[in-house]
mmCIF file of C-alpha atoms and ligand atoms in Angstrom:
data_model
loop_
_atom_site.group_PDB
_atom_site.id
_atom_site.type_symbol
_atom_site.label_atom_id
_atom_site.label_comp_id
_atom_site.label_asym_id
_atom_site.label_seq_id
_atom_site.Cartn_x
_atom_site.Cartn_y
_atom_site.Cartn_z
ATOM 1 C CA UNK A 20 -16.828 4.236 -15.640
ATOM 2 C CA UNK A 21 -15.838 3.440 -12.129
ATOM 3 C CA UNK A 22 -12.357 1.442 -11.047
ATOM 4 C CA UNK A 23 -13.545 -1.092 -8.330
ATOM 5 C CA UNK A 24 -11.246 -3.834 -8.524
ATOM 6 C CA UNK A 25 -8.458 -4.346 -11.493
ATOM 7 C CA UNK A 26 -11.025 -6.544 -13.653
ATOM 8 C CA UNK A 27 -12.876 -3.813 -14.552
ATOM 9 C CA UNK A 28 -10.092 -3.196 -16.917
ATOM 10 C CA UNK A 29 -8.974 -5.089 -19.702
ATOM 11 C CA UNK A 30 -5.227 -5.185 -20.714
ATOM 12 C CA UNK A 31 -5.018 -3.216 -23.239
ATOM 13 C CA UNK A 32 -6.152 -0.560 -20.625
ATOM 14 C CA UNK A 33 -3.987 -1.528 -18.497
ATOM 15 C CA UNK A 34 -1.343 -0.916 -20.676
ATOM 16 C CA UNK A 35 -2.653 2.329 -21.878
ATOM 17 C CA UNK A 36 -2.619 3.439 -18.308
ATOM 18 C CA UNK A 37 0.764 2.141 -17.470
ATOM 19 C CA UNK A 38 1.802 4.525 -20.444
ATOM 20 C CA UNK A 39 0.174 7.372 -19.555
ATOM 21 C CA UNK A 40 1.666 7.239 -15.958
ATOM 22 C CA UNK A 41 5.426 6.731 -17.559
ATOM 23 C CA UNK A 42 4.678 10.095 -19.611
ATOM 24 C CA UNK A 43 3.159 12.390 -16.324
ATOM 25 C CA UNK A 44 5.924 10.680 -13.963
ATOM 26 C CA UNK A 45 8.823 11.485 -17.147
ATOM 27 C CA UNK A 46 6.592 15.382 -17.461
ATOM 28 C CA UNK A 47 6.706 15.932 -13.602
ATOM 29 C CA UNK A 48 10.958 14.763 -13.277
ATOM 30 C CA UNK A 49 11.416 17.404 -15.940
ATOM 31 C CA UNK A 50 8.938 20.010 -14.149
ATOM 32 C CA UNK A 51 6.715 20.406 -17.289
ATOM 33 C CA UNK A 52 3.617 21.256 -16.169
ATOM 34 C CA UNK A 53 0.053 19.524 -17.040
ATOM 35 C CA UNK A 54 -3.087 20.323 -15.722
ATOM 36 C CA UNK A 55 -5.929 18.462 -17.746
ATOM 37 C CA UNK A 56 -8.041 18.389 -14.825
ATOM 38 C CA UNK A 57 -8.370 22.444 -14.488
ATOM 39 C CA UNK A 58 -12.074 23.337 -12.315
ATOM 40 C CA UNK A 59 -12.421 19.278 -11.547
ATOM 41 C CA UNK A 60 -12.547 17.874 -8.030
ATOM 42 C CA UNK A 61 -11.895 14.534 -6.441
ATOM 43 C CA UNK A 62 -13.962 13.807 -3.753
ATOM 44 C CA UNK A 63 -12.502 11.493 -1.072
ATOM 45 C CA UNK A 64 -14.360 9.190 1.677
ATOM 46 C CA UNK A 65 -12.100 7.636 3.916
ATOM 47 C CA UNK A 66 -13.477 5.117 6.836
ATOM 48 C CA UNK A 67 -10.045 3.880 7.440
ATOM 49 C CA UNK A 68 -6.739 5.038 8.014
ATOM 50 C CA UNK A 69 -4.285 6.515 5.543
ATOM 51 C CA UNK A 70 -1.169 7.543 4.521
ATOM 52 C CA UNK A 71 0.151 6.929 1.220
ATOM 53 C CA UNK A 72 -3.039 6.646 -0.726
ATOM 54 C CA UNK A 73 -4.433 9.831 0.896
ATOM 55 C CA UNK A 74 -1.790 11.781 0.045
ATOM 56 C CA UNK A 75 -0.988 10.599 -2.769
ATOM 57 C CA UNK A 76 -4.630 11.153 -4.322
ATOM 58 C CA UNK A 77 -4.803 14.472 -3.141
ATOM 59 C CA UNK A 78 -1.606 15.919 -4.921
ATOM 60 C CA UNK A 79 -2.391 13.910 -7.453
ATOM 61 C CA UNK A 80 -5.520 15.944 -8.289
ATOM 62 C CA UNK A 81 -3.415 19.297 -7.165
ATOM 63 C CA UNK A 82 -0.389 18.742 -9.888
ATOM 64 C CA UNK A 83 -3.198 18.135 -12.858
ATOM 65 C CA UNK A 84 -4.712 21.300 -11.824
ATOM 66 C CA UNK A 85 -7.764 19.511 -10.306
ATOM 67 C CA UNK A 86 -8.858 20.206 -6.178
ATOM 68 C CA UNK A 87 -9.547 17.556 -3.741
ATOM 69 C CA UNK A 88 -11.725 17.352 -0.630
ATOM 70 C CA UNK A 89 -10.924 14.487 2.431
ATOM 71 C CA UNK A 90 -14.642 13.615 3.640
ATOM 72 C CA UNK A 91 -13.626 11.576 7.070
ATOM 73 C CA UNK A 92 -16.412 9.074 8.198
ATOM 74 C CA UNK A 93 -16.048 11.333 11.912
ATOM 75 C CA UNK A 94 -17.247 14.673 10.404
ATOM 76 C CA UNK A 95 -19.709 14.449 8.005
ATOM 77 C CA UNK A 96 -23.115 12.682 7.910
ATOM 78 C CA UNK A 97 -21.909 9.154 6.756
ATOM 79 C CA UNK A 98 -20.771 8.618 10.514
ATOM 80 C CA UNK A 99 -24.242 9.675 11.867
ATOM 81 C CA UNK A 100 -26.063 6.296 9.672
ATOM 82 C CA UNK A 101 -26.847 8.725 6.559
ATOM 83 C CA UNK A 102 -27.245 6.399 3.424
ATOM 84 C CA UNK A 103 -24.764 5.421 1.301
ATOM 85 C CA UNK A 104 -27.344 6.289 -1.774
ATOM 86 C CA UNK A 105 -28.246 9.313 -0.565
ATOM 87 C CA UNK A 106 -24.211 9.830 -0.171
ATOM 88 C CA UNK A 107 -23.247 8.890 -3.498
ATOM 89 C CA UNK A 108 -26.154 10.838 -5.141
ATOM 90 C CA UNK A 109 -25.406 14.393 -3.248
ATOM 91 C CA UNK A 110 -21.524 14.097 -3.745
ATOM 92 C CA UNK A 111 -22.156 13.579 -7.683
ATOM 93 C CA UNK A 112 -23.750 16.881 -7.515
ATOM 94 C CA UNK A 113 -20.323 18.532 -6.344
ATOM 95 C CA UNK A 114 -17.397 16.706 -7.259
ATOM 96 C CA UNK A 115 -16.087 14.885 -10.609
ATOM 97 C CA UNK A 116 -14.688 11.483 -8.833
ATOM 98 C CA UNK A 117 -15.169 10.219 -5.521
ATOM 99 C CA UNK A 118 -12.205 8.181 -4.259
ATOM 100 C CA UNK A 119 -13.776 5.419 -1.582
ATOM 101 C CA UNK A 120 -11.645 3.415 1.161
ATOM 102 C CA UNK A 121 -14.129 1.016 3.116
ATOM 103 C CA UNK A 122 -14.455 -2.057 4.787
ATOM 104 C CA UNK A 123 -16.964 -4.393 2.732
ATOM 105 C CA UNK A 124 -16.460 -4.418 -1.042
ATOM 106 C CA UNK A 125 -20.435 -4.222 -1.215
ATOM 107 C CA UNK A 126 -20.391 -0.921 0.420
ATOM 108 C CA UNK A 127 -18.461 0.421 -2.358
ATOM 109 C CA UNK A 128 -20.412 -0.965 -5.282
ATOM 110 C CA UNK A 129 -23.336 0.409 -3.786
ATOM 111 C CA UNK A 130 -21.539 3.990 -4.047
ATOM 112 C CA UNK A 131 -20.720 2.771 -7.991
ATOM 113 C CA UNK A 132 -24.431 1.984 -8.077
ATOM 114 C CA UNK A 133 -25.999 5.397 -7.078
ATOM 115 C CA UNK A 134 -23.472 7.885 -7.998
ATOM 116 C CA UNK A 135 -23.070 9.334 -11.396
ATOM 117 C CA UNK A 136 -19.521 10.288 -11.292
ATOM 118 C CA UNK A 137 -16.710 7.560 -11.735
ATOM 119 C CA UNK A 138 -16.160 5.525 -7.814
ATOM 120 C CA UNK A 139 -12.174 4.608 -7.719
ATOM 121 C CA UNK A 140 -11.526 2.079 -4.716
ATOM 122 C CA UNK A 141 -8.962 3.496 -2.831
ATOM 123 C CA UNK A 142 -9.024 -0.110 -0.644
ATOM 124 C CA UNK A 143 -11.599 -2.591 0.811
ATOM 125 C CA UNK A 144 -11.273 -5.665 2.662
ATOM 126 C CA UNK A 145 -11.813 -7.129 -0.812
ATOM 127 C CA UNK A 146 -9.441 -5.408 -3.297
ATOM 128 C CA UNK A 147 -6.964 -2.786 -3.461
ATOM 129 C CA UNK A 148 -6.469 -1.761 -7.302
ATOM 130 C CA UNK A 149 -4.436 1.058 -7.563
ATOM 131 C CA UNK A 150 -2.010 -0.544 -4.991
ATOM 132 C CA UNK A 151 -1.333 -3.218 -7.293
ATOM 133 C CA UNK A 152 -1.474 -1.211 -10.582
ATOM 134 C CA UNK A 153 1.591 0.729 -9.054
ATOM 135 C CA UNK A 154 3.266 -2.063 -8.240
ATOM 136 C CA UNK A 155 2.894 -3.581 -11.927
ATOM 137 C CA UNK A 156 4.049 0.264 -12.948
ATOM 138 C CA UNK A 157 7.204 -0.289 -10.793
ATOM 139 C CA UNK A 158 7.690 -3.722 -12.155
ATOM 140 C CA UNK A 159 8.036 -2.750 -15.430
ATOM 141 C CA UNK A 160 10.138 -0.178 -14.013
ATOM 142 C CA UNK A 161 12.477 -2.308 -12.529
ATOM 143 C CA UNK A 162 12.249 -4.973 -15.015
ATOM 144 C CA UNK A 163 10.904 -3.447 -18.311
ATOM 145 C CA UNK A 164 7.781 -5.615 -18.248
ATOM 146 C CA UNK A 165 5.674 -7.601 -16.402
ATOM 147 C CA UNK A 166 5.668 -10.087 -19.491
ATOM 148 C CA UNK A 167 7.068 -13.808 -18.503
ATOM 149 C CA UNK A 168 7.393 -12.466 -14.481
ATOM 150 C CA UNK A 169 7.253 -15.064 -12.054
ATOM 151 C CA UNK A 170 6.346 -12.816 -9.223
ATOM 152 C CA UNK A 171 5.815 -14.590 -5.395
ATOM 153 C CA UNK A 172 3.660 -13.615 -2.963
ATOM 154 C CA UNK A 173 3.796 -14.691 0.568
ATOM 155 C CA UNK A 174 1.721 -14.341 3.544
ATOM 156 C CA UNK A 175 -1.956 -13.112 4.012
ATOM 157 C CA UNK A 176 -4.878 -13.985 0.904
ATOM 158 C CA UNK A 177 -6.371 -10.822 1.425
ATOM 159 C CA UNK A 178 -7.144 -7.803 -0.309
ATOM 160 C CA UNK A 179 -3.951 -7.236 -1.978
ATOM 161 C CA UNK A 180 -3.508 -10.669 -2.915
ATOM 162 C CA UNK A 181 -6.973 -10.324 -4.149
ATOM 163 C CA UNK A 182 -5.736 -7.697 -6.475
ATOM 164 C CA UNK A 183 -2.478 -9.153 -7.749
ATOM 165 C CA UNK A 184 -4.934 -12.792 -8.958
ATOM 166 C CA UNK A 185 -6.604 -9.719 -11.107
ATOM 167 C CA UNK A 186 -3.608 -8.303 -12.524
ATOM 168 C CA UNK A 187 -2.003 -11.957 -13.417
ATOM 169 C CA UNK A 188 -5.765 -12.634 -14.667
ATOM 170 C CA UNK A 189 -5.464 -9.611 -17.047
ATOM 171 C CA UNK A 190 -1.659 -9.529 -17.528
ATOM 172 C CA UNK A 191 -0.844 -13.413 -17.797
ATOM 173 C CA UNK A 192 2.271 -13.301 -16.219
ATOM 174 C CA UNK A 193 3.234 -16.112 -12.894
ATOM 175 C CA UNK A 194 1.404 -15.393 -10.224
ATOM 176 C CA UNK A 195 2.278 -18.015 -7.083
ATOM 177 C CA UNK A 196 1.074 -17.204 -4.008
ATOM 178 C CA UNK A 197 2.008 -19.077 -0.496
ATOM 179 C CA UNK A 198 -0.074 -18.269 1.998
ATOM 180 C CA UNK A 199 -1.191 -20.191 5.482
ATOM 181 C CA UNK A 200 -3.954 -23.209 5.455
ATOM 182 C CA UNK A 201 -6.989 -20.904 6.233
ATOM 183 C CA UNK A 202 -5.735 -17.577 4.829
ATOM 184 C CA UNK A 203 -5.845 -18.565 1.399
ATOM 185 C CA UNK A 204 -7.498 -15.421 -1.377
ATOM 186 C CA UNK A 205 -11.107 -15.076 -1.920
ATOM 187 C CA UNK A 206 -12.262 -18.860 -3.238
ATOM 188 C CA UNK A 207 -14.715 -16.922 -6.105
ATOM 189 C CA UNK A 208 -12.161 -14.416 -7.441
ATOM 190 C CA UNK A 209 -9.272 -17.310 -7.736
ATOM 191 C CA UNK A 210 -11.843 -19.837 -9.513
ATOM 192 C CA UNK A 211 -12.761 -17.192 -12.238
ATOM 193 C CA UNK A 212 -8.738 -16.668 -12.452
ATOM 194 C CA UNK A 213 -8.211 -19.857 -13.026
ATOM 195 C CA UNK A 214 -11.515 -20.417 -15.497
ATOM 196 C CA UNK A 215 -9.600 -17.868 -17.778
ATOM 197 C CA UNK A 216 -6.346 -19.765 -18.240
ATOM 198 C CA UNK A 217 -4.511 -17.577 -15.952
ATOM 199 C CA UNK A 218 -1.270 -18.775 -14.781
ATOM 200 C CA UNK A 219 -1.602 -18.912 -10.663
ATOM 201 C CA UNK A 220 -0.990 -21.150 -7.967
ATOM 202 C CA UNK A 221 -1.623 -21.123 -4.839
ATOM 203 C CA UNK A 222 0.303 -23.180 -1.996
ATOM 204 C CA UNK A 223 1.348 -23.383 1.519
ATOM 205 C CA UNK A 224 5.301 -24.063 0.506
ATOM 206 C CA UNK A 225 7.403 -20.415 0.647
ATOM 207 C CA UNK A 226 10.335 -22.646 -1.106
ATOM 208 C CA UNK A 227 7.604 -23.395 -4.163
ATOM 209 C CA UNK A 228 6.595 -19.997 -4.292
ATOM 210 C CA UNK A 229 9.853 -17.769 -4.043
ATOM 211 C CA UNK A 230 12.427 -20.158 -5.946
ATOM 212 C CA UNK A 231 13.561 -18.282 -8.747
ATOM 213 C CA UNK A 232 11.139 -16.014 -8.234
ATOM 214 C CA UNK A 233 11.482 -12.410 -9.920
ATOM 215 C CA UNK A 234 8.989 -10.528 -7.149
ATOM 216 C CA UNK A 235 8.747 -10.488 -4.183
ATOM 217 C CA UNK A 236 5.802 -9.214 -2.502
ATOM 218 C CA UNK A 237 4.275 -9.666 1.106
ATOM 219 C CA UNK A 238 1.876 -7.229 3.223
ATOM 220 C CA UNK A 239 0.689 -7.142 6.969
ATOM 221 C CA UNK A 240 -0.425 -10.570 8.618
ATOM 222 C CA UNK A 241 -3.385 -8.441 10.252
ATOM 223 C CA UNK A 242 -5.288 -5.950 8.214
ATOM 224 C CA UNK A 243 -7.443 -3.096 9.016
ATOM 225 C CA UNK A 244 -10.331 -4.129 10.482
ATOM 226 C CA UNK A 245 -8.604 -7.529 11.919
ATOM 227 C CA UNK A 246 -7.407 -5.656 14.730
ATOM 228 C CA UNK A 247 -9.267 -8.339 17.022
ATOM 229 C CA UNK A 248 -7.450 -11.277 15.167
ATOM 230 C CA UNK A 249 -3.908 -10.148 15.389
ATOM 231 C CA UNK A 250 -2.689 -12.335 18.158
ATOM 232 C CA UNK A 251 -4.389 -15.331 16.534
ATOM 233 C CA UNK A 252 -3.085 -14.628 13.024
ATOM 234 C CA UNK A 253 0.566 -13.824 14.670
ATOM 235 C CA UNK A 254 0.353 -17.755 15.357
ATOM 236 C CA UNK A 255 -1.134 -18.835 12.269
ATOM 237 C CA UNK A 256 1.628 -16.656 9.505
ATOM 238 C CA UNK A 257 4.734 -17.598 11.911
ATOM 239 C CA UNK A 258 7.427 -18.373 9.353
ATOM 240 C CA UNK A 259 5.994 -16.624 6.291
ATOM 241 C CA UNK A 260 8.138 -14.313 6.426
ATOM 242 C CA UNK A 261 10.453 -12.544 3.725
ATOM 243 C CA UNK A 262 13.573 -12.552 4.990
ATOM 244 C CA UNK A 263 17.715 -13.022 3.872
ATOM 245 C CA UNK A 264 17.314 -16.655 3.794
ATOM 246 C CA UNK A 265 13.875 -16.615 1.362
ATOM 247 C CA UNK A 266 15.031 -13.603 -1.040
ATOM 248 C CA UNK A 267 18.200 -15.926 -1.127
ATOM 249 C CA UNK A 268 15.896 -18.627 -2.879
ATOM 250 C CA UNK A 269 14.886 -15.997 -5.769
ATOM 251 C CA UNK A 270 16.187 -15.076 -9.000
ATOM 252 C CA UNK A 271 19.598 -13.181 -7.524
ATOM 253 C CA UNK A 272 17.986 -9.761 -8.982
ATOM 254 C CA UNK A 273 14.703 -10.048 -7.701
ATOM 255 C CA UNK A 274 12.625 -6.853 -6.748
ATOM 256 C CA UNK A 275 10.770 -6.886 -2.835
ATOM 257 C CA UNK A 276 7.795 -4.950 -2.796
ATOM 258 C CA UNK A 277 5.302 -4.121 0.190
ATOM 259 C CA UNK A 278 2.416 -1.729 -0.206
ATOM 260 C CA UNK A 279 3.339 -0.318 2.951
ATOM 261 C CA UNK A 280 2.849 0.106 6.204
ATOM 262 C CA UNK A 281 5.312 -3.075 6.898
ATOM 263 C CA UNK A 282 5.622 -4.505 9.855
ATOM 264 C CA UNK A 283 9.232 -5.010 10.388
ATOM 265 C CA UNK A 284 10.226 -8.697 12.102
ATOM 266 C CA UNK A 285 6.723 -9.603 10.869
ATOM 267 C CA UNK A 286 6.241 -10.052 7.375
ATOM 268 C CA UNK A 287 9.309 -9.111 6.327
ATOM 269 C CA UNK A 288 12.705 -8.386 8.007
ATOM 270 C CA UNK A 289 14.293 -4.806 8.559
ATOM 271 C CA UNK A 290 17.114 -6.330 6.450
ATOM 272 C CA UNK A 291 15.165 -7.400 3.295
ATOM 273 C CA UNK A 292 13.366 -4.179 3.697
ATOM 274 C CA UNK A 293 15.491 -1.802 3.933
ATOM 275 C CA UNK A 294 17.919 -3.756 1.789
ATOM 276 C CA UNK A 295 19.436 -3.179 -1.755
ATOM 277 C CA UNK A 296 16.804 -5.517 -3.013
ATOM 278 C CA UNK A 297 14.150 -3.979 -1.963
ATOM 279 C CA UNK A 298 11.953 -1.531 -3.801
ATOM 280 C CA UNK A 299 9.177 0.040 -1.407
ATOM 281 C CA UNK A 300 9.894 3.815 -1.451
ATOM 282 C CA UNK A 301 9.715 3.300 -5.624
ATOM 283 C CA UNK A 302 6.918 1.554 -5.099
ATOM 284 C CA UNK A 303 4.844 3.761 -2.799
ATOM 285 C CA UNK A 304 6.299 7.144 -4.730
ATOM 286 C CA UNK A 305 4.736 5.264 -8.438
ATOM 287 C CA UNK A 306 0.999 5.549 -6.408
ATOM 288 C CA UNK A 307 1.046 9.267 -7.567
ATOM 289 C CA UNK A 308 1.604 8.480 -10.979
ATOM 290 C CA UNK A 309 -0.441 5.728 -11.794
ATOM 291 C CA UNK A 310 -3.298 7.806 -9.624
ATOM 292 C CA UNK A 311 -2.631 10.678 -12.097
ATOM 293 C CA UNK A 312 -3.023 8.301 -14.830
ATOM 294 C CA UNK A 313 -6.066 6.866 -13.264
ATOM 295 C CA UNK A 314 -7.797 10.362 -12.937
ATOM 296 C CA UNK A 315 -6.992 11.945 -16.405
ATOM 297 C CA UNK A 316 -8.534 8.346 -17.935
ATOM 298 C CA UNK A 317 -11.426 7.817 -15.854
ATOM 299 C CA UNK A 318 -12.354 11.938 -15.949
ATOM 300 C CA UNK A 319 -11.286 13.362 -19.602
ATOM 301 C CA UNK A 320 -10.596 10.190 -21.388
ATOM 302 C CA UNK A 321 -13.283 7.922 -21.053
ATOM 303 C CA UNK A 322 -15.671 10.705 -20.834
ATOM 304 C CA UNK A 323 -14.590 11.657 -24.591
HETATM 305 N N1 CP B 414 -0.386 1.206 0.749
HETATM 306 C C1 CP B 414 -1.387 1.974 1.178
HETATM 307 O O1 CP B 414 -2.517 1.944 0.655
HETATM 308 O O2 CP B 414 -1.049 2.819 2.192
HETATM 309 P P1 CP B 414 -2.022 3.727 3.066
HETATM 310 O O3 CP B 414 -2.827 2.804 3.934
HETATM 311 O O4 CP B 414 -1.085 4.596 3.861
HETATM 312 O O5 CP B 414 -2.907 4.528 2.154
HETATM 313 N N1 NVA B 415 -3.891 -5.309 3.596
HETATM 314 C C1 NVA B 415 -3.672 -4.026 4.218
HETATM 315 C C2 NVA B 415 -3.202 -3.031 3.196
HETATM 316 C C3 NVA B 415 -2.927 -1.668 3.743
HETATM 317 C C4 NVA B 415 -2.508 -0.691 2.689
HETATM 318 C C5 NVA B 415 -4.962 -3.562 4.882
HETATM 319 O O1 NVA B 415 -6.036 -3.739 4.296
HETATM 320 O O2 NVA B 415 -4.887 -3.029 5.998
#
């Protein structure tokens, strides 16, 4: 079983994994060790930056016993036009997992497709799953579920927002995003969204999408990879911003998230970040839980 992009989980799951993440976060405040993943290793290929996710995966693996190995594109024979197949096939010889971030979605699935150990996307230009299944985990958090959320998201239709159609897709809670003419999410992955009844909308009016919102959520105007477009796209997201004035149209206790890195005076203002609203360091701490989750399901569970 690989984790590509939050669909390829159903809720029930999702909800097993939110669990499972409560109980190692709870086990790891109270310094009770657990190390299910004793001899395994996590292999990671990385052809973009990293901080959090990195990091993150890494002591994941560590803290449940495991061992993890950072493969950067620079170093090893990916960079020097070796195939992905022939990749995917030789790392499932030596390591239990390989954890991918890419640029095109299709490069990944073609990792899925040849290797024989579970693929979890660590971010494409496509998707971003276990960014948005720790932001659920902090939601309920924060808010004790995710059920009957109306959770806002404003700026770029990219990979995040990508994600978060998935989770509201599985989940059913709100889901409205407000995002630019042009910079709307992926047309196919919305569609099937909506096909299943799911509860999303997607519009160019912040006001629509924020008032009495419950979430917050915004990310970069320029992703990885969009280097080239940045000036263009700094025209084209001017105003969707979250700032005092916006989180004052939400619900009066609603949560701001970011996946992180923000750009501050971008898409969101040093005040709203760093303000009591705002729940980013949460956030980016709850990627080492649900990642711990993640592993012990996709490498003793599943394999049961
Ligand atoms: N949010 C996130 O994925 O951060 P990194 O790019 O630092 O991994
Ligand atoms: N949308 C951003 C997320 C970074 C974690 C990017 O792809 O660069």
């Amino acid at each position: 079983m690989h984790l590509l992009t939050i669909a390829d989980f159903s809720r029930e799951e999702i909800d097993r994994l939110l669990k499972m993440a409560e109980t190692v976060k709870a086990r790891h405040k109270k310094g009770i060790p657990h190390r299910p993943l004793m001899g395994k290793t996590l292999g990671l290929i990385f052809e973009k930056s990293s901080t959090r996710t990195r990091v993150s995966f890494e002591t994941a693996m560590y803290h449940l016993g495991g061992d993890a190995i950072f493969i950067s594109q620079r170093d090893s024979q990916i960079g020097r036009g070796e195939p992905i197949k022939d990749t995917a096939r030789v790392m499932s010889r030596y390591v239990d997992a390989i954890a991918i971030r890419t640029y095109g979605h299709e490069i990944i699935e073609e990792y899925a497709k040849y290797s024989t150990v579970p693929v979890i996307n660590g971010l494409t230009d496509l998707h971003h799953p276990c960014q948005v299944l720790a932001d659920v985990l902090t939601i309920v958090e924060k808010k004790g579920t995710y059920e009957g959320m109306k959770v806002s998201w404003i700026g770029d239709g990219n990979n995040m927002a990508n994600s978060w159609i998935e989770a509201a897709m599985r989940l059913g809670f709100e889901l409205i995003l407000a995002c630019p003419k042009g910079y709307w999410p992926h047309a196919e992955i919305l569609k099937r969204a909506k096909a299943q009844g799911s509860n999303i909308t997607v519009t160019e009016n912040i006001e629509e999408a924020v008032k009495n919102a419950d979430v917050l959520n915004t990310d970069v105007w320029a992703s990885m990879g969009q280097e080239e477009e940045a000036e263009k796209r700094m025209r084209a997201f001017d105003g969707y911003q979250i700032n005092s004035k916006v989180l004052g149209l939400a619900k009066k206790d609603a949560i701001v998230m970011h996946c992180l890195p923000a750009h501050r005076g971008e898409e969101i203002t040093e005040e709203v970040l760093e303000g009591p609203n705002s729940v980013v360091w949460d956030e980016a701490e709850n990627r080492l839980h649900i990642q711990k989750a993640i592993l012990e399901w996709l490498l003793v569970e599943s394999s049961r």
